[in-house]
Coordinates of C-alpha atoms in Angstrom, one line a residue:
Chain A
M1 CA 0.0 0.0 0.0
E2 CA 1.2 3.5 -1.0
D3 CA 1.7 5.8 2.0
Y4 CA 0.9 3.0 4.5
G5 CA 2.3 5.1 7.4
R6 CA 0.2 8.1 6.5
F7 CA -2.9 5.9 6.2
L8 CA -2.3 4.4 9.6
A9 CA -1.7 7.8 11.2
L10 CA -5.0 9.1 9.7
L11 CA -6.8 5.9 10.8
V12 CA -5.6 6.2 14.3
S13 CA -6.5 9.9 14.4
A14 CA -10.0 9.2 13.1
L15 CA -10.6 6.4 15.6
L16 CA -9.3 8.6 18.4
V17 CA -11.4 11.6 17.4
G18 CA -14.5 9.3 17.0
F19 CA -13.9 7.6 20.3
V20 CA -13.3 10.9 22.1
S21 CA -16.6 12.2 20.6
V22 CA -18.4 9.2 22.1
I23 CA -16.7 9.9 25.5
F24 CA -17.7 13.6 25.2
S25 CA -21.3 12.7 24.6
L26 CA -21.3 10.5 27.8
V27 CA -19.6 13.2 29.8
W28 CA -22.2 15.7 28.5
V29 CA -25.2 13.6 29.6
F30 CA -23.6 12.3 32.9
H31 CA -21.6 15.3 34.1
Y32 CA -23.7 18.2 32.8
R33 CA -27.1 16.6 32.4
E34 CA -29.1 14.1 34.3
G35 CA -27.6 10.8 33.0
L36 CA -29.4 8.0 31.3
S37 CA -32.7 6.1 31.9
W38 CA -35.8 5.0 30.0
D39 CA -38.7 6.7 31.8
G40 CA -39.9 9.6 29.6
S41 CA -37.7 12.0 31.6
P42 CA -34.9 14.2 30.2
R43 CA -32.7 11.2 31.0
E44 CA -34.5 9.2 28.3
F45 CA -33.9 12.1 25.8
N46 CA -30.2 11.8 26.7
W47 CA -29.9 8.5 24.9
H48 CA -30.5 10.5 21.7
P49 CA -27.1 12.3 21.4
V50 CA -25.2 9.3 22.9
L51 CA -26.6 6.7 20.5
M52 CA -26.6 9.0 17.5
I53 CA -22.9 9.9 18.0
T54 CA -22.0 6.3 18.8
G55 CA -24.0 4.6 16.0
F56 CA -24.9 7.1 13.3
V57 CA -21.6 9.0 13.3
F58 CA -18.8 6.8 14.8
I59 CA -19.8 3.3 13.6
Q60 CA -21.1 4.6 10.3
G61 CA -17.7 6.3 9.7
I62 CA -15.9 3.0 10.4
A63 CA -18.3 1.1 8.1
I64 CA -17.4 3.6 5.3
I65 CA -13.7 3.0 5.4
V66 CA -13.7 -0.7 6.4
Y67 CA -12.8 -1.9 2.8
R68 CA -9.7 0.4 2.9
L69 CA -7.9 -1.3 5.9
P70 CA -5.0 -3.0 4.1
W71 CA -4.9 -6.0 6.5
T72 CA -8.4 -6.9 5.3
W73 CA -7.3 -7.2 1.7
K74 CA -6.4 -10.8 2.2
C75 CA -10.0 -11.5 3.5
S76 CA -12.6 -12.4 0.9
K77 CA -14.7 -9.6 -0.5
L78 CA -17.9 -11.4 0.7
L79 CA -16.7 -11.3 4.3
M80 CA -15.9 -7.6 4.0
K81 CA -19.3 -6.9 2.6
F82 CA -20.9 -8.7 5.6
I83 CA -18.8 -6.6 7.9
H84 CA -19.7 -3.4 6.0
A85 CA -23.4 -4.3 6.0
G86 CA -23.2 -5.5 9.6
L87 CA -21.7 -2.2 10.9
N88 CA -24.2 -0.2 8.9
T89 CA -27.1 -2.3 10.4
I90 CA -25.8 -1.7 13.9
A91 CA -25.6 2.0 13.2
M92 CA -29.2 1.9 11.8
I93 CA -30.5 0.1 14.9
L94 CA -28.8 2.6 17.3
A95 CA -30.2 5.5 15.2
I96 CA -33.8 4.1 15.4
V97 CA -33.6 3.4 19.2
S98 CA -32.2 6.9 19.6
M99 CA -35.2 8.4 17.7
V100 CA -37.6 6.4 19.8
A101 CA -36.1 7.9 22.9
V102 CA -36.8 11.4 21.6
F103 CA -40.4 10.6 20.5
E104 CA -41.2 9.0 23.9
Y105 CA -39.6 12.0 25.7
H106 CA -41.5 14.5 23.6
N107 CA -44.8 12.6 24.0
A108 CA -44.4 12.3 27.8
R109 CA -43.9 16.1 28.0
N110 CA -46.4 17.1 25.3
I111 CA -43.6 18.6 23.2
P112 CA -44.5 18.6 19.5
N113 CA -42.5 16.2 17.3
M114 CA -41.0 16.9 13.9
Y115 CA -41.2 20.7 13.9
S116 CA -37.5 21.5 13.6
L117 CA -35.2 21.6 10.7
H118 CA -33.0 19.1 12.7
S119 CA -35.9 16.6 12.8
W120 CA -36.8 17.1 9.1
I121 CA -33.3 16.6 7.8
G122 CA -32.5 13.9 10.4
L123 CA -35.6 11.8 9.5
T124 CA -34.8 12.2 5.8
A125 CA -31.3 11.0 6.5
V126 CA -32.6 7.9 8.4
I127 CA -35.0 7.1 5.5
F128 CA -32.3 7.4 2.9
Y129 CA -30.0 5.4 5.1
S130 CA -32.6 2.6 5.3
L131 CA -33.1 2.6 1.5
Q132 CA -29.3 2.5 1.0
L133 CA -29.0 -0.4 3.4
F134 CA -31.9 -2.3 1.7
L135 CA -30.7 -1.7 -1.8
G136 CA -27.1 -2.4 -0.9
F137 CA -28.1 -5.7 0.6
A138 CA -30.3 -6.6 -2.4
V139 CA -27.9 -5.6 -5.1
F140 CA -24.4 -6.1 -3.8
L141 CA -24.7 -8.8 -1.1
L142 CA -27.3 -11.2 -2.5
P143 CA -26.0 -13.0 -5.6
F144 CA -28.9 -12.2 -7.9
A145 CA -28.2 -8.8 -9.4
P146 CA -26.4 -8.8 -12.8
V147 CA -23.0 -7.2 -13.2
T148 CA -24.5 -4.4 -15.3
L149 CA -27.0 -3.4 -12.5
R150 CA -24.2 -3.5 -9.9
A151 CA -22.0 -1.5 -12.1
A152 CA -24.7 1.1 -12.7
L153 CA -25.7 1.4 -9.0
M154 CA -22.2 1.3 -7.4
P155 CA -21.3 5.0 -8.0
I156 CA -24.7 6.0 -6.7
H157 CA -24.2 3.7 -3.6
V158 CA -20.8 5.3 -2.9
Y159 CA -22.0 8.9 -3.4
S160 CA -25.2 8.3 -1.4
G161 CA -23.2 6.8 1.5
L162 CA -20.8 9.7 1.7
T163 CA -23.5 12.3 1.3
I164 CA -25.8 10.7 4.0
F165 CA -22.8 10.5 6.3
A166 CA -22.1 14.2 5.8
T167 CA -25.8 15.0 6.3
V168 CA -25.9 13.0 9.5
I169 CA -23.0 15.1 10.9
A170 CA -24.7 18.3 9.8
T171 CA -27.9 17.1 11.6
A172 CA -25.9 16.3 14.8
L173 CA -24.5 19.9 14.7
M174 CA -28.1 21.3 14.5
G175 CA -29.1 19.0 17.3
I176 CA -26.3 20.2 19.5
T177 CA -27.3 23.8 18.7
E178 CA -30.9 23.2 19.6
K179 CA -30.2 21.3 22.8
L180 CA -27.8 23.9 24.1
I181 CA -30.2 26.8 23.4
F182 CA -33.1 24.9 25.0
S183 CA -31.3 23.5 28.1
L184 CA -29.0 26.3 29.1
K185 CA -31.1 28.9 30.7
N186 CA -29.2 30.3 33.7
P187 CA -26.5 31.0 32.6
A188 CA -27.7 31.0 29.0
Y189 CA -25.8 29.6 26.0
S190 CA -24.7 33.1 25.1
A191 CA -22.9 33.4 28.4
S192 CA -20.7 30.5 27.4
P193 CA -20.9 28.4 30.6
P194 CA -18.5 25.4 30.7
E195 CA -21.2 23.0 29.3
A196 CA -21.6 25.3 26.2
T197 CA -17.8 25.3 25.5
F198 CA -17.5 21.6 26.2
V199 CA -20.4 20.7 23.8
N200 CA -19.2 23.1 21.2
C201 CA -15.9 21.2 21.3
L202 CA -17.9 18.0 20.8
G203 CA -19.4 19.6 17.6
L204 CA -15.9 20.5 16.3
L205 CA -14.7 16.9 17.0
L206 CA -17.6 15.6 14.9
V207 CA -16.6 17.8 12.0
I208 CA -12.9 16.7 12.3
Y209 CA -14.0 13.0 12.4
G210 CA -16.2 13.5 9.2
A211 CA -13.4 15.3 7.4
L212 CA -10.9 12.5 8.3
I213 CA -13.3 9.7 7.1
L214 CA -14.1 11.6 3.9
W215 CA -10.4 12.1 3.1
M216 CA -9.5 8.4 3.7
A217 CA -12.6 7.3 1.7
S218 CA -11.8 9.4 -1.3
R219 CA -8.1 8.7 -1.9
P220 CA -7.8 6.5 -5.0
H221 CA -4.5 4.9 -4.0
W222 CA -5.9 3.6 -0.7
K223 CA -8.6 1.5 -2.4
R224 CA -8.8 -2.2 -1.8
P225 CA -7.0 -3.7 -4.9
P226 CA -9.5 -4.9 -7.5
E227 CA -10.2 -8.6 -8.1
E228 CA -8.5 -10.2 -11.1
N229 CA -9.7 -8.5 -14.3
V230 CA -10.7 -11.8 -15.8
K231 CA -13.4 -11.9 -13.1
V232 CA -14.5 -8.3 -13.7
L233 CA -15.1 -9.2 -17.4
R234 CA -16.7 -12.6 -16.7
P235 CA -20.4 -12.7 -17.6
I236 CA -23.1 -13.0 -14.9
G237 CA -23.4 -16.3 -13.1
G238 CA -19.9 -16.8 -11.7
T239 CA -19.1 -16.9 -8.0
P240 CA -21.1 -14.1 -6.4
E241 CA -18.2 -12.4 -4.7
G242 CA -15.6 -10.8 -6.9
T243 CA -17.7 -11.1 -10.1
E244 CA -19.4 -7.8 -9.8
A245 CA -18.0 -4.8 -11.5
E246 CA -16.5 -2.6 -8.9
S247 CA -16.4 1.1 -8.1
T248 CA -15.4 4.0 -5.8
M249 CA -16.0 7.7 -5.6
T250 CA -12.4 7.9 -6.8
D251 CA -12.1 5.5 -9.6
G252 CA -9.5 4.5 -12.1
S253 CA -6.3 4.3 -10.0
N254 CA -5.7 0.7 -11.0
A255 CA -5.8 1.2 -14.7
D256 CA -2.2 0.4 -15.1
K257 CA -2.6 -3.0 -13.4
S258 CA -5.5 -3.8 -15.6
D259 CA -3.5 -3.0 -18.7
L260 CA -1.0 -5.7 -17.8
R261 CA -3.6 -8.4 -17.6
V262 CA -5.9 -8.0 -20.6
T263 CA -4.6 -9.0 -23.9
S264 CA -7.0 -8.1 -26.7
E265 CA -7.7 -4.4 -27.6
A266 CA -11.5 -5.0 -27.3
A267 CA -11.2 -6.4 -23.8
R268 CA -8.9 -3.5 -22.9
K269 CA -11.5 -1.0 -24.2
Q270 CA -14.3 -2.7 -22.3
N271 CA -12.2 -2.8 -19.2
L272 CA -11.4 0.9 -19.4
K273 CA -15.1 1.6 -20.1
F274 CA -15.9 -0.2 -16.8
D275 CA -13.3 1.9 -15.1
E276 CA -14.8 5.1 -16.5
A277 CA -18.3 4.2 -15.4
G278 CA -16.8 4.0 -11.9
Q279 CA -17.4 0.4 -11.1
R280 CA -14.9 -0.8 -8.4
S281 CA -16.7 -1.4 -5.1
T282 CA -13.8 -0.9 -2.8
M283 CA -15.4 1.7 -0.6
Chain B
M1 CA -19.5 14.7 -23.3
E2 CA -21.0 11.5 -22.0
D3 CA -24.6 11.9 -20.7
Y4 CA -24.8 15.5 -21.8
G5 CA -28.5 15.6 -21.3
R6 CA -28.3 14.3 -17.8
F7 CA -25.5 16.8 -16.9
L8 CA -27.7 19.6 -18.3
A9 CA -30.7 18.5 -16.3
L10 CA -28.7 18.4 -13.1
L11 CA -27.1 21.7 -13.8
V12 CA -30.5 23.4 -14.5
S13 CA -31.9 21.7 -11.3
A14 CA -28.9 23.0 -9.2
L15 CA -29.2 26.5 -10.6
L16 CA -32.9 26.5 -10.0
V17 CA -32.6 25.1 -6.4
G18 CA -29.8 27.6 -5.7
F19 CA -31.7 30.5 -7.1
V20 CA -34.9 29.6 -5.3
S21 CA -32.8 29.4 -2.0
V22 CA -31.7 33.0 -2.5
I23 CA -35.3 34.0 -3.2
F24 CA -36.4 32.2 -0.1
S25 CA -33.8 34.0 2.0
L26 CA -35.2 37.3 0.6
V27 CA -38.8 36.4 1.3
W28 CA -37.7 35.3 4.8
V29 CA -36.2 38.7 5.7
F30 CA -38.7 40.9 3.8
H31 CA -42.0 39.1 4.4
Y32 CA -41.4 37.4 7.8
R33 CA -38.8 39.7 9.3
E34 CA -38.1 43.5 9.1
G35 CA -36.3 43.7 5.8
L36 CA -32.7 45.0 5.2
S37 CA -30.8 48.1 6.3
W38 CA -27.4 48.9 7.9
D39 CA -28.1 50.5 11.2
G40 CA -27.4 48.0 14.0
S41 CA -31.0 46.9 14.0
P42 CA -32.3 43.3 13.3
R43 CA -32.5 44.6 9.7
E44 CA -28.7 44.7 9.6
F45 CA -28.6 41.2 11.0
N46 CA -30.8 40.1 8.1
W47 CA -28.0 40.7 5.6
H48 CA -26.3 37.7 7.2
P49 CA -28.6 34.9 5.9
V50 CA -29.1 36.7 2.6
L51 CA -25.4 37.2 1.8
M52 CA -24.3 33.8 3.2
I53 CA -26.9 31.9 1.1
T54 CA -26.2 34.1 -2.0
G55 CA -22.4 34.1 -1.8
F56 CA -21.1 31.4 0.4
V57 CA -23.6 28.7 -0.7
F58 CA -24.9 29.6 -4.2
I59 CA -21.9 31.3 -5.8
Q60 CA -19.4 29.0 -4.1
G61 CA -21.4 26.0 -5.6
I62 CA -21.2 27.5 -9.1
A63 CA -17.4 28.2 -8.6
I64 CA -17.0 24.5 -7.8
I65 CA -18.6 23.1 -11.0
V66 CA -17.5 25.9 -13.4
Y67 CA -14.7 23.7 -15.0
R68 CA -17.3 21.0 -15.7
L69 CA -19.5 23.1 -18.1
P70 CA -18.8 21.5 -21.4
W71 CA -19.2 24.8 -23.4
T72 CA -16.2 26.2 -21.5
W73 CA -13.9 23.4 -22.6
K74 CA -12.9 25.4 -25.7
C75 CA -11.9 28.3 -23.5
S76 CA -8.3 28.4 -22.2
K77 CA -7.6 26.8 -18.8
L78 CA -6.2 30.1 -17.6
L79 CA -9.4 31.9 -18.3
M80 CA -11.4 29.2 -16.5
K81 CA -9.0 29.5 -13.5
F82 CA -9.7 33.3 -13.4
I83 CA -13.4 32.6 -13.4
H84 CA -13.1 30.0 -10.7
A85 CA -10.9 32.3 -8.6
G86 CA -13.2 35.3 -9.3
L87 CA -16.4 33.5 -8.2
N88 CA -14.7 32.3 -5.1
T89 CA -13.4 35.8 -4.3
I90 CA -16.9 37.2 -4.7
A91 CA -18.2 34.5 -2.4
M92 CA -15.5 35.4 0.1
I93 CA -16.3 39.1 0.0
L94 CA -20.0 38.5 0.5
A95 CA -19.3 36.1 3.4
I96 CA -17.1 38.8 5.1
V97 CA -19.7 41.5 4.7
S98 CA -22.2 39.1 6.0
M99 CA -20.1 38.5 9.1
V100 CA -19.5 42.2 9.7
A101 CA -23.3 42.6 9.7
V102 CA -23.7 40.1 12.5
F103 CA -20.8 41.5 14.6
E104 CA -22.2 45.0 14.3
Y105 CA -25.7 43.9 15.2
H106 CA -24.4 41.9 18.2
N107 CA -22.3 44.9 19.4
A108 CA -25.2 47.4 19.0
R109 CA -27.4 45.1 21.2
N110 CA -24.7 43.9 23.6
I111 CA -25.1 40.3 22.5
P112 CA -21.9 38.3 22.9
N113 CA -20.0 37.2 19.8
M114 CA -18.6 33.8 19.0
Y115 CA -20.3 31.8 21.7
S116 CA -22.3 29.3 19.5
L117 CA -21.2 26.2 17.6
H118 CA -22.6 27.9 14.5
S119 CA -20.1 30.8 15.0
W120 CA -17.2 28.5 15.8
I121 CA -17.6 26.3 12.8
G122 CA -18.6 29.2 10.5
L123 CA -15.5 31.2 11.4
T124 CA -13.3 28.1 11.0
A125 CA -14.9 27.6 7.5
V126 CA -14.2 31.3 6.5
I127 CA -10.6 31.0 7.7
F128 CA -10.0 27.8 5.7
Y129 CA -11.8 29.3 2.7
S130 CA -9.4 32.3 2.8
L131 CA -6.4 30.0 3.1
Q132 CA -7.7 27.9 0.2
L133 CA -8.2 31.0 -1.9
F134 CA -4.8 32.3 -1.1
L135 CA -3.0 29.0 -1.7
G136 CA -5.0 28.3 -4.9
F137 CA -4.0 31.7 -6.2
A138 CA -0.4 31.4 -5.3
V139 CA 0.1 27.8 -6.5
F140 CA -2.4 27.3 -9.4
L141 CA -2.9 30.8 -10.9
L142 CA 0.5 32.4 -10.6
P143 CA 3.1 30.8 -12.9
F144 CA 5.8 30.2 -10.3
A145 CA 4.9 26.9 -8.7
P146 CA 6.6 23.8 -10.1
V147 CA 4.5 21.0 -11.5
T148 CA 5.4 18.7 -8.6
L149 CA 4.1 21.1 -6.1
R150 CA 0.9 21.7 -8.1
A151 CA 0.5 17.9 -8.4
A152 CA 1.0 17.4 -4.7
L153 CA -1.4 20.1 -3.7
M154 CA -4.2 19.6 -6.3
P155 CA -5.9 16.6 -4.5
I156 CA -5.8 18.6 -1.2
H157 CA -7.2 21.7 -3.0
V158 CA -10.1 19.7 -4.5
Y159 CA -10.9 17.8 -1.2
S160 CA -10.7 21.0 0.9
G161 CA -13.0 22.8 -1.5
L162 CA -15.7 20.2 -1.3
T163 CA -15.3 19.7 2.4
I164 CA -15.5 23.5 3.1
F165 CA -18.5 23.7 0.9
A166 CA -20.3 20.9 2.8
T167 CA -19.2 22.5 6.1
V168 CA -20.6 25.9 5.0
I169 CA -24.0 24.3 4.3
A170 CA -24.0 22.5 7.7
T171 CA -23.2 25.9 9.3
A172 CA -26.1 27.5 7.4
L173 CA -28.4 24.8 8.8
M174 CA -27.2 25.5 12.3
G175 CA -27.7 29.3 11.7
I176 CA -31.3 28.7 10.5
T177 CA -32.0 26.6 13.6
E178 CA -30.6 29.3 15.9
K179 CA -32.4 32.1 14.3
L180 CA -35.8 30.4 14.3
I181 CA -35.5 29.4 17.9
F182 CA -34.4 32.9 19.0
S183 CA -36.8 34.9 16.8
L184 CA -40.0 32.9 17.0
K185 CA -41.5 33.5 20.4
N186 CA -45.3 33.8 20.1
P187 CA -46.1 31.4 18.5
A188 CA -42.8 29.5 19.2
Y189 CA -40.8 27.4 16.7
S190 CA -42.3 24.3 18.2
A191 CA -45.8 25.5 17.2
S192 CA -44.7 25.4 13.6
P193 CA -45.9 28.8 12.5
P194 CA -45.7 29.5 8.7
E195 CA -42.3 31.2 9.0
A196 CA -40.9 28.0 10.7
T197 CA -42.2 25.7 7.9
F198 CA -41.0 28.2 5.2
V199 CA -37.5 28.5 6.6
N200 CA -37.3 24.7 7.2
C201 CA -38.0 24.3 3.5
L202 CA -35.1 26.8 2.8
G203 CA -32.9 24.5 4.9
L204 CA -34.0 21.5 2.8
L205 CA -33.3 23.4 -0.4
L206 CA -29.7 24.1 0.8
V207 CA -29.1 20.4 1.4
I208 CA -30.5 19.5 -2.0
Y209 CA -28.3 22.2 -3.7
G210 CA -25.2 20.8 -1.9
A211 CA -26.1 17.2 -2.9
L212 CA -26.5 18.2 -6.6
I213 CA -23.2 20.2 -6.7
L214 CA -21.3 17.4 -5.0
W215 CA -22.7 14.8 -7.4
M216 CA -21.8 16.9 -10.5
A217 CA -18.3 17.7 -9.1
S218 CA -17.5 14.0 -8.3
R219 CA -18.5 12.3 -11.6
P220 CA -15.2 11.3 -13.4
H221 CA -16.8 11.3 -16.9
W222 CA -17.9 15.0 -16.6
K223 CA -14.4 16.3 -16.0
R224 CA -13.0 18.9 -18.4
P225 CA -10.8 16.8 -20.8
P226 CA -7.1 17.0 -19.9
E227 CA -4.6 19.0 -21.9
E228 CA -2.5 17.0 -24.3
N229 CA -0.4 14.5 -22.4
V230 CA 2.7 15.9 -24.0
K231 CA 2.0 19.1 -22.0
V232 CA 1.4 17.2 -18.8
L233 CA 4.7 15.5 -19.1
R234 CA 6.6 18.6 -20.2
P235 CA 9.1 19.8 -17.6
I236 CA 8.5 23.0 -15.6
G237 CA 8.9 26.2 -17.4
G238 CA 6.4 26.0 -20.3
T239 CA 3.3 28.1 -20.8
P240 CA 1.7 28.3 -17.3
E241 CA -1.7 27.2 -18.2
G242 CA -2.0 23.5 -19.2
T243 CA 1.5 22.6 -18.0
E244 CA 0.6 21.7 -14.5
A245 CA -0.2 18.2 -13.6
E246 CA -4.0 18.0 -13.2
S247 CA -6.3 16.4 -10.7
T248 CA -9.9 15.8 -9.4
M249 CA -11.5 14.1 -6.5
T250 CA -12.5 11.4 -9.0
D251 CA -9.3 10.8 -11.0
G252 CA -8.3 8.5 -13.7
S253 CA -11.2 8.4 -16.1
N254 CA -9.1 9.6 -19.0
A255 CA -6.5 6.8 -18.7
D256 CA -7.6 5.3 -22.1
K257 CA -7.1 8.6 -23.9
S258 CA -3.7 8.9 -22.3
D259 CA -2.7 5.5 -23.5
L260 CA -3.4 6.4 -27.1
R261 CA -1.0 9.4 -27.0
V262 CA 2.1 8.3 -25.1
T263 CA 4.5 6.0 -26.9
S264 CA 7.2 4.8 -24.6
E265 CA 6.5 2.5 -21.7
A266 CA 8.3 4.8 -19.3
A267 CA 6.2 7.8 -20.3
R268 CA 3.1 5.6 -20.0
K269 CA 4.1 4.5 -16.5
Q270 CA 4.8 8.1 -15.5
N271 CA 1.5 9.3 -16.9
L272 CA -0.4 6.6 -15.0
K273 CA 1.5 7.5 -11.9
F274 CA 0.3 11.1 -12.4
D275 CA -3.2 9.7 -12.8
E276 CA -2.9 7.7 -9.6
A277 CA -1.6 10.7 -7.6
G278 CA -4.8 12.4 -8.6
Q279 CA -3.4 15.3 -10.5
R280 CA -5.9 16.6 -13.1
S281 CA -7.3 20.0 -12.1
T282 CA -10.7 19.9 -13.8
M283 CA -12.8 20.6 -10.8

């Protein structure tokens, strides 16, 4: 792997920033707020930031870059797909539990649901994330979809994944803003009490985490190496894993390796066409 | 250009959504708020959302995709760089005026500055945007930087540009959240008065605009075609425009075209290495 040291440094930084964000969310609810419980009180609400930051931000971020870990490249693609789908499913479940906590808290206190921009964009993100998970499972994990369909959907899958991830972080920042304004009364948010400064720092950490994940996910030279080209060009019906055309947001970095393997000009053209369409699923 | 019709449809959609966002910001301040003026009153504050949405969101988005407009491909790269830098400079100026409006309004009313997460992340985005503009000008527009430096910095320039753009939209969403909570008192934001629903829709439009720009900016087959490879491989010192190694977030889609032009294996290897490093500046 090119720049292995730099990749490792970024990975450790991302894991550290993500982990510290989760710790910050726990310190926020336990030190500055009332802690956690499931009884319709503000303590039930507190599950919302903790589970969203843990699941929908931290775990989703890891799910995005899991194909890029070089020590997984010897593992089968199918295993990695299960890990990718599994992490995203865990993130999804935590996000749903986290939403239930807010709805129950609102209902117990007669606070209206779904009035804020945070709730509108957050729910939209959860709906798109569910669709992404369902379509990803049906098209890329189950062995039924033809190569052409996988090839056509992969760039959309990658783009949607990164865009949803960025939108989730934006939604978390709106949620932090809302919560600080609503809960800090004496002193108010504008007086910058310690809780305000601390939670603002949590917001900054989330932005840094997002930026690190997006950098790692969009470097072409850190992609999982493609399967043998002969497999990419093989018609539908082969072994499910490895037969699909593959893609990333940053496609084409392996064009030189491809050139060494294909012999006929027609095959080369087709291969490069696959490259252009963005069909390597190494995200 | 591949999928010209689809590109055009997306471009028209993005321009429409961006334009409607600007109109929405004007309707917000003129219909629901007190309008615009420069006198320390809430009317001075109102310049903030209008100028940020016009400059820092709409114009910045256009600056990002300006290289991708196929009818500009016959224009010189230098001219396009001036347009790209010019649009970003306009966006920067509007963002600064917009910040001055808020500081003056806060100072006139004795409201503290820089306490919110919105202000922290917003100011960080403006600082990084200034750095990006300065470095972009020094490295890619002035003719002094060597090809190797341009090649090394281009992927960072592209990534930073897209990340700052996404961060700016996230900051706008936080700003909308803040403003609606602070200004809607009777009825409150939670009672969903017409202004709340209207401005929430503005927030959704900003997310859609961002998503459209990021899609157009990250499709490899919509890149401005590279200059002749002989220019890419020419040593430092030729005509400034076209001599630098070039890059995008989604690099490598022109590998086949490159293959047809280079003759020696060494040149081919070097060219593919340039491709891998992500060095085509067609964003």
